[in-house]
Amino acid sequence: MEIFTDVKGRAGLDCGGFCEFCFYKNVNFKHLTPIGCKNCPPEQIGCSYCNNFINRVSSDFKPLSQVLKDITEKYYQNFMNPLFHKDLKIIVGGGADIFSYPYINELITTLKDRDALLHLGYTSGKPIKDESMAENLISFGVDEVSFSVFSTNSDIRNRWMNDETSDASIKGLKMFCENIDLNASAVIIPGINDEDHLFETCADLEEWGVKSFTLRRFANFKYQGLILNDKPVINDINPHSYDEFKDLVRRVENEFSFNVLGYPFYDPKNDSPFTISKKYNRVYLENLKDITSEATIITSKLAEPFLKKIFGMVDKSNFVNIVSADKEIADLITHEDLKSLNLNELKSKVIIPGGAFVHDDYSKKLLSKDGNDRLIVRGPYVLTYPYNEGEHLTTKEELIKFELKSFNALIDKINS
Ligand code: SF4
């Protein structure tokens, strides 16, 4: 089992400077309006959950005593559960670079007194000023690190991550790969670190023994998922389309032996997301419940074709229509996206994504603006398996089981 603790930290400021591609680079945290979410009280837009989403990357690091208290409390809350002690892993994350946490050494030495694996995530490597840092962390007993690589080319790292000691960072990366589990990731920008540069990085990572590699498509526009800012992160860069990006992920998977994942989500090995939409898995759709009521499902641009395909096969009476907002990721749908929907397309019951950053009552107001009083219901939190960073890779059967359960929960919402 896992215990997760968050040491906080300010993106960019506590990373040794902003990377050029950092989503938070242009965000003015002092002038953000509350966004709203599933946990907000009826009369208020903004609550601790969605405020934390914003503040998570704009708060100072927590004192060591607070981090240790949080871990101790979680440890004893679960202590009596016999499964808890099996393969116990403590994951230390933050809003910025974990290697910049001022008490990192004390934290690790204290945590290693417990009989647990220790995972640090994530670092950009920029705080590594010479190899001795990596050497020390390994000798203190760190078992696993998540590392944002961007490229193993020192000049590219220097230019795009503003990494002044990029040679040392790469040496540290190599040392982690060779000695402990290292999950690498890279934001992929066309013309900067894709194609030949990417394959060179992959070849280095494979030679050094990386455990997994997650490719993250660079998002530069609101429709791709920027919700805290109107401006592009980098001017004049047009990121890969999802299909172009999937192709790149697939080519990396074909050529290298480590585990590969892409975000927006794509698992080439299991042909996921929405494994049940694939032709060879259609037989599993028989396990979905009958649809007996009308509803509109609001979803993202990327999920829309999958949902249309699945409901096209199981919704024999055409009770359900699928409408996509102008956002590629469903959980990042905001009030602005709801405002731009064509209300003529909406039925009297509307299902919105479970995790969308919208306020329930305000959404009802927006989606009933044409005088039709619509019922707004949140769907399941996820419809396809949300695993990440090379963790929890499962079999195709498990993925299918997960999706069938989620879609049956969605059908329950439609029918209720
Ligand atoms: S390391 Fe990550 S959080 Fe820090 S500036 Fe770079 S992209 Fe942003």
XYZ file of C-alpha atoms and ligand atoms in Angstrom:
424
model
C 0.000 0.000 0.000
C 0.996 3.601 -0.331
C 1.180 6.707 1.825
C 1.340 9.954 -0.106
C 2.584 13.173 1.425
C 2.801 16.591 -0.237
C 5.614 18.939 0.803
C 4.114 21.755 -1.383
C 6.528 24.297 -2.921
C 6.104 26.986 -5.592
C 6.360 25.872 -9.233
C 9.273 27.591 -10.926
C 10.439 29.482 -7.857
C 11.267 26.306 -5.956
C 12.606 24.511 -9.031
C 15.668 26.674 -9.524
C 13.830 28.869 -12.058
C 11.032 28.274 -14.545
C 11.371 25.867 -17.439
C 10.353 27.561 -20.704
C 7.463 25.130 -21.107
C 6.128 25.276 -17.533
C 2.317 25.588 -17.522
C 2.517 27.852 -14.488
C 5.060 30.274 -15.967
C 2.584 33.009 -16.961
C 0.013 32.441 -14.225
C -0.601 35.312 -11.856
C -1.531 33.385 -8.703
C -2.436 36.584 -6.856
C -5.308 37.349 -9.222
C -6.935 33.997 -9.846
C -10.685 33.708 -9.383
C -12.078 30.551 -7.735
C -12.860 27.883 -10.337
C -15.506 25.675 -8.697
C -15.692 21.878 -8.435
C -17.755 18.921 -7.283
C -16.997 19.641 -3.622
C -18.061 23.298 -3.502
C -21.051 24.088 -1.233
C -24.249 25.063 -3.127
C -24.005 28.777 -2.441
C -20.286 29.242 -3.057
C -17.938 28.864 -6.031
C -14.557 27.783 -4.641
C -13.770 25.477 -1.719
C -10.698 23.966 -0.085
C -10.505 21.222 -2.740
C -10.415 23.434 -5.849
C -8.516 26.208 -4.076
C -5.925 23.599 -3.195
C -5.670 22.672 -6.885
C -4.576 26.262 -7.521
C -2.552 26.819 -4.361
C -0.793 23.473 -4.507
C 1.869 24.900 -6.779
C 1.996 28.363 -5.232
C 2.564 27.677 -1.522
C 5.869 27.629 0.326
C 7.396 24.298 1.233
C 5.940 22.842 4.433
C 8.185 22.625 7.494
C 9.722 19.193 8.069
C 7.733 18.679 11.303
C 4.438 19.109 9.399
C 5.441 16.633 6.691
C 6.533 14.027 9.251
C 3.328 14.555 11.275
C 1.240 13.986 8.140
C 3.076 10.728 7.364
C 2.883 9.520 10.975
C -0.873 10.191 11.130
C -1.495 8.342 7.867
C 0.749 5.496 9.040
C -1.152 4.959 12.288
C -4.567 5.416 10.664
C -3.816 2.314 8.613
C -1.625 0.457 11.086
C -4.180 -2.228 12.006
C -4.872 -3.119 8.387
C -2.755 -6.266 7.719
C -2.508 -5.428 3.996
C -1.083 -2.013 4.798
C 2.360 -3.359 5.699
C 2.705 -5.446 2.553
C 5.039 -3.640 0.128
C 4.410 -0.334 1.913
C 5.610 2.600 -0.141
C 5.919 6.215 1.043
C 5.593 8.676 -1.846
C 6.867 12.195 -1.225
C 5.541 14.677 -3.794
C 5.293 18.440 -4.065
C 4.136 21.388 -6.137
C 7.695 22.112 -7.250
C 10.979 20.226 -7.456
C 11.282 17.784 -4.556
C 15.092 17.980 -4.685
C 14.819 21.673 -3.738
C 13.046 20.786 -0.481
C 15.427 22.258 2.103
C 15.019 19.308 4.530
C 15.257 16.549 1.935
C 18.169 14.722 3.614
C 16.610 14.801 7.101
C 13.286 13.698 5.646
C 14.780 10.695 3.883
C 16.928 9.530 6.794
C 13.918 9.762 9.141
C 11.604 7.950 6.740
C 14.082 5.158 6.123
C 13.698 4.180 9.790
C 10.312 2.822 8.768
C 10.179 -0.443 6.924
C 8.920 1.046 3.657
C 10.023 1.792 0.127
C 10.640 5.462 -0.505
C 9.604 7.168 -3.748
C 10.494 10.812 -4.464
C 8.484 12.609 -7.144
C 9.161 14.706 -8.882
C 12.461 16.331 -9.706
C 13.523 18.203 -12.813
C 17.140 17.459 -11.931
C 17.952 21.178 -11.861
C 18.832 21.187 -8.149
C 21.580 18.606 -8.856
C 24.655 20.779 -8.880
C 27.071 17.839 -8.801
C 26.780 14.076 -8.769
C 27.342 13.810 -5.030
C 23.698 14.827 -4.484
C 22.444 11.794 -6.391
C 25.074 9.622 -4.703
C 23.928 10.768 -1.252
C 20.236 10.251 -1.935
C 20.917 6.729 -3.175
C 23.092 5.958 -0.137
C 20.390 7.321 2.227
C 18.064 4.678 0.828
C 15.792 6.307 -1.771
C 14.221 3.473 -3.756
C 12.509 5.266 -6.615
C 12.566 8.709 -8.259
C 10.322 10.410 -10.842
C 12.502 12.591 -13.041
C 11.453 15.170 -15.646
C 14.160 14.645 -18.251
C 13.052 16.723 -21.256
C 16.237 15.626 -23.054
C 19.545 13.966 -22.276
C 21.169 16.556 -24.527
C 22.861 19.021 -22.204
C 22.379 22.040 -24.501
C 18.673 21.374 -24.949
C 18.163 21.027 -21.206
C 20.146 24.183 -20.607
C 18.131 26.197 -23.124
C 14.607 24.872 -22.445
C 14.742 23.999 -18.763
C 17.078 26.860 -17.877
C 19.268 24.226 -16.289
C 22.581 25.914 -15.577
C 24.206 22.662 -14.460
C 22.693 20.377 -17.067
C 25.777 18.119 -17.282
C 25.516 17.387 -13.566
C 21.747 16.787 -13.861
C 22.281 14.263 -16.634
C 25.020 12.506 -14.653
C 22.653 12.365 -11.680
C 19.893 10.989 -13.904
C 22.230 8.268 -15.181
C 23.286 7.378 -11.649
C 19.663 7.021 -10.500
C 18.805 4.906 -13.544
C 21.741 2.602 -12.876
C 21.146 2.162 -9.144
C 17.455 2.518 -8.301
C 14.064 2.628 -10.060
C 13.728 5.742 -12.185
C 10.489 6.808 -13.887
C 11.374 9.390 -16.497
C 9.019 11.851 -18.133
C 9.358 14.539 -20.779
C 7.102 17.309 -22.026
C 7.321 16.892 -25.801
C 7.547 20.037 -27.935
C 7.542 19.752 -31.730
C 10.843 20.715 -33.313
C 12.566 20.985 -29.921
C 12.841 17.559 -28.285
C 10.763 15.255 -30.494
C 11.818 12.936 -33.338
C 15.617 12.361 -33.509
C 16.271 14.168 -30.224
C 13.620 12.083 -28.502
C 14.975 8.815 -29.859
C 18.485 9.767 -28.706
C 17.111 10.482 -25.236
C 15.273 7.145 -25.270
C 18.447 5.313 -26.333
C 20.347 6.853 -23.391
C 17.572 6.027 -20.955
C 17.408 2.449 -22.166
C 21.170 2.009 -21.923
C 21.149 3.392 -18.370
C 18.287 1.106 -17.296
C 15.268 3.433 -16.888
C 12.153 1.755 -15.499
C 9.525 3.708 -17.450
C 9.156 6.763 -19.650
C 6.077 8.986 -19.813
C 5.742 11.368 -22.736
C 3.607 14.425 -22.004
C 2.316 16.353 -24.956
C 3.061 20.050 -24.524
C -0.199 22.009 -24.062
C -0.042 25.604 -25.227
C -3.675 26.624 -25.601
C -6.859 26.756 -23.548
C -8.569 23.998 -25.531
C -5.623 21.724 -24.724
C -6.117 22.222 -21.002
C -4.700 25.531 -19.764
C -7.254 26.775 -17.259
C -5.376 29.273 -15.113
C -4.294 31.570 -17.891
C -5.420 32.937 -21.267
C -1.977 33.294 -22.815
C -0.010 30.529 -24.574
C 2.943 29.271 -22.550
C 5.326 29.759 -25.513
C 4.459 31.950 -28.487
C 4.559 30.449 -31.992
C 4.597 26.808 -30.901
C 1.869 24.576 -32.234
C 1.835 21.371 -30.171
C 1.235 17.912 -31.623
C -2.333 16.866 -32.250
C -3.390 13.868 -30.160
C -3.069 11.582 -33.191
C 0.422 12.832 -34.046
C 1.376 12.431 -30.420
C -0.008 8.897 -30.218
C 2.007 7.984 -33.271
C 5.173 9.230 -31.590
C 4.405 7.303 -28.393
C 3.728 4.167 -30.436
C 7.048 4.471 -32.269
C 8.925 4.829 -28.979
C 7.107 1.801 -27.576
C 8.016 -0.251 -30.669
C 11.667 0.605 -30.490
C 12.510 0.413 -26.786
C 12.106 -2.109 -24.014
C 11.034 0.136 -21.108
C 7.370 0.850 -20.274
C 5.969 3.798 -22.238
C 2.885 5.913 -21.580
C 1.573 9.109 -23.145
C -0.466 12.027 -21.783
C -3.126 12.942 -22.899
C -3.570 9.368 -21.976
C -2.332 6.693 -24.329
C -1.006 3.282 -23.396
C 0.236 1.682 -26.626
C 0.797 -1.718 -25.026
C -2.806 -2.131 -23.901
C -4.378 0.043 -26.617
C -5.941 2.146 -23.882
C -7.859 4.500 -23.224
C -11.340 3.115 -23.815
C -10.147 -0.412 -24.424
C -13.752 -1.629 -24.692
C -14.292 0.521 -27.793
C -11.818 -1.570 -29.801
C -13.250 -3.930 -32.380
C -11.650 -7.044 -30.869
C -13.082 -6.210 -27.429
C -16.662 -5.562 -28.521
C -17.859 -8.831 -27.070
C -17.368 -7.309 -23.592
C -19.985 -4.638 -24.298
C -22.597 -7.335 -23.662
C -21.779 -6.856 -19.995
C -23.124 -3.311 -20.002
C -26.591 -2.641 -18.591
C -29.515 -1.662 -20.829
C -30.081 2.042 -21.359
C -33.656 2.967 -20.507
C -33.704 6.785 -20.246
C -32.713 9.842 -22.212
C -29.675 11.954 -21.374
C -26.944 14.090 -22.886
C -23.361 13.316 -21.915
C -20.986 16.258 -21.973
C -17.423 15.189 -22.487
C -14.037 16.301 -23.832
C -12.962 16.596 -27.457
C -10.631 13.598 -27.106
C -13.154 11.337 -25.357
C -16.048 12.237 -27.687
C -15.261 9.800 -30.550
C -14.761 6.921 -28.102
C -18.025 7.595 -26.288
C -19.909 7.999 -29.575
C -18.555 4.661 -30.719
C -19.427 2.825 -27.500
C -22.918 4.326 -27.127
C -23.497 3.854 -30.864
C -23.138 0.117 -30.228
C -25.056 -0.267 -26.954
C -27.735 2.446 -27.083
C -30.106 0.761 -29.496
C -32.949 3.266 -28.925
C -30.742 6.342 -29.348
C -31.620 7.626 -25.893
C -28.211 9.205 -25.375
C -26.368 11.912 -27.289
C -22.751 12.912 -26.737
C -21.729 16.575 -26.845
C -18.147 17.719 -26.507
C -16.951 20.939 -24.910
C -14.082 22.854 -26.495
C -11.554 21.208 -24.180
C -9.450 18.133 -24.832
C -9.430 16.933 -21.223
C -12.787 16.355 -19.491
C -11.534 17.092 -15.976
C -10.392 20.523 -17.154
C -13.796 21.609 -18.435
C -14.721 24.970 -16.860
C -17.745 27.301 -16.756
C -16.406 29.057 -19.859
C -16.635 25.766 -21.794
C -20.207 25.182 -20.624
C -21.162 28.723 -21.664
C -20.130 28.052 -25.252
C -22.248 24.878 -25.688
C -25.240 24.894 -28.014
C -28.143 24.373 -25.582
C -30.385 23.108 -28.398
C -28.318 19.912 -28.350
C -28.998 19.210 -24.678
C -31.738 16.894 -23.387
C -33.534 17.464 -20.085
C -30.934 15.419 -18.183
C -27.299 16.368 -18.682
C -24.376 14.360 -17.338
C -21.188 16.336 -16.834
C -17.727 14.798 -16.223
C -17.288 13.758 -12.583
C -14.091 15.757 -12.104
C -14.907 18.877 -14.182
C -13.901 22.163 -12.573
C -17.414 23.585 -12.528
C -19.807 24.437 -9.721
C -22.926 22.231 -9.729
C -25.603 24.906 -9.187
C -23.908 27.421 -11.437
C -23.644 24.765 -14.178
C -27.379 24.200 -13.907
C -27.921 27.936 -14.324
C -25.675 28.052 -17.400
C -27.174 24.970 -19.001
C -30.789 26.084 -18.388
C -30.278 29.613 -19.721
C -32.660 28.967 -22.625
C -35.580 28.523 -20.208
C -35.452 24.700 -20.134
C -34.954 23.572 -16.547
C -32.367 20.802 -16.958
C -31.250 18.237 -14.412
C -27.457 18.281 -14.103
C -25.764 15.157 -12.804
C -22.082 14.391 -12.336
C -20.887 11.224 -14.023
C -18.304 8.807 -12.600
C -14.957 10.371 -11.754
C -13.202 8.425 -14.530
C -14.427 6.202 -17.359
C -11.107 4.706 -18.377
C -8.212 3.608 -16.189
C -6.268 6.666 -14.956
C -2.867 5.199 -14.186
C 0.329 7.184 -14.531
C 4.107 7.349 -14.341
C 4.687 3.694 -15.111
C 2.865 2.707 -11.927
C 0.007 0.270 -11.666
C 0.391 -1.090 -15.194
C -2.283 -3.719 -15.452
C -3.406 -6.409 -17.840
C -5.891 -5.832 -20.633
C -8.459 -7.919 -18.715
C -8.143 -5.670 -15.674
C -8.508 -2.547 -17.805
C -11.637 -3.929 -19.427
C -13.095 -4.837 -16.049
C -12.405 -1.322 -14.789
C -14.016 0.319 -17.820
C -17.086 -1.918 -17.692
C -17.612 -0.985 -14.043
C -17.254 2.742 -14.852
C -19.595 2.597 -17.842
C -22.196 0.677 -15.848
C -21.967 3.417 -13.189
C -22.520 5.976 -15.973
C -25.518 4.032 -17.311
C -26.954 3.963 -13.770
C -26.774 7.772 -13.768
C -28.504 7.890 -17.156
C -31.262 5.512 -16.064
C -31.869 6.923 -12.568
S 10.394 21.711 -13.009
Fe 8.240 21.435 -13.507
S 7.128 22.774 -12.055
Fe 9.301 23.396 -12.046
S 9.421 25.047 -13.535
Fe 9.943 23.171 -14.646
S 8.004 22.457 -15.489
Fe 7.497 23.990 -13.912
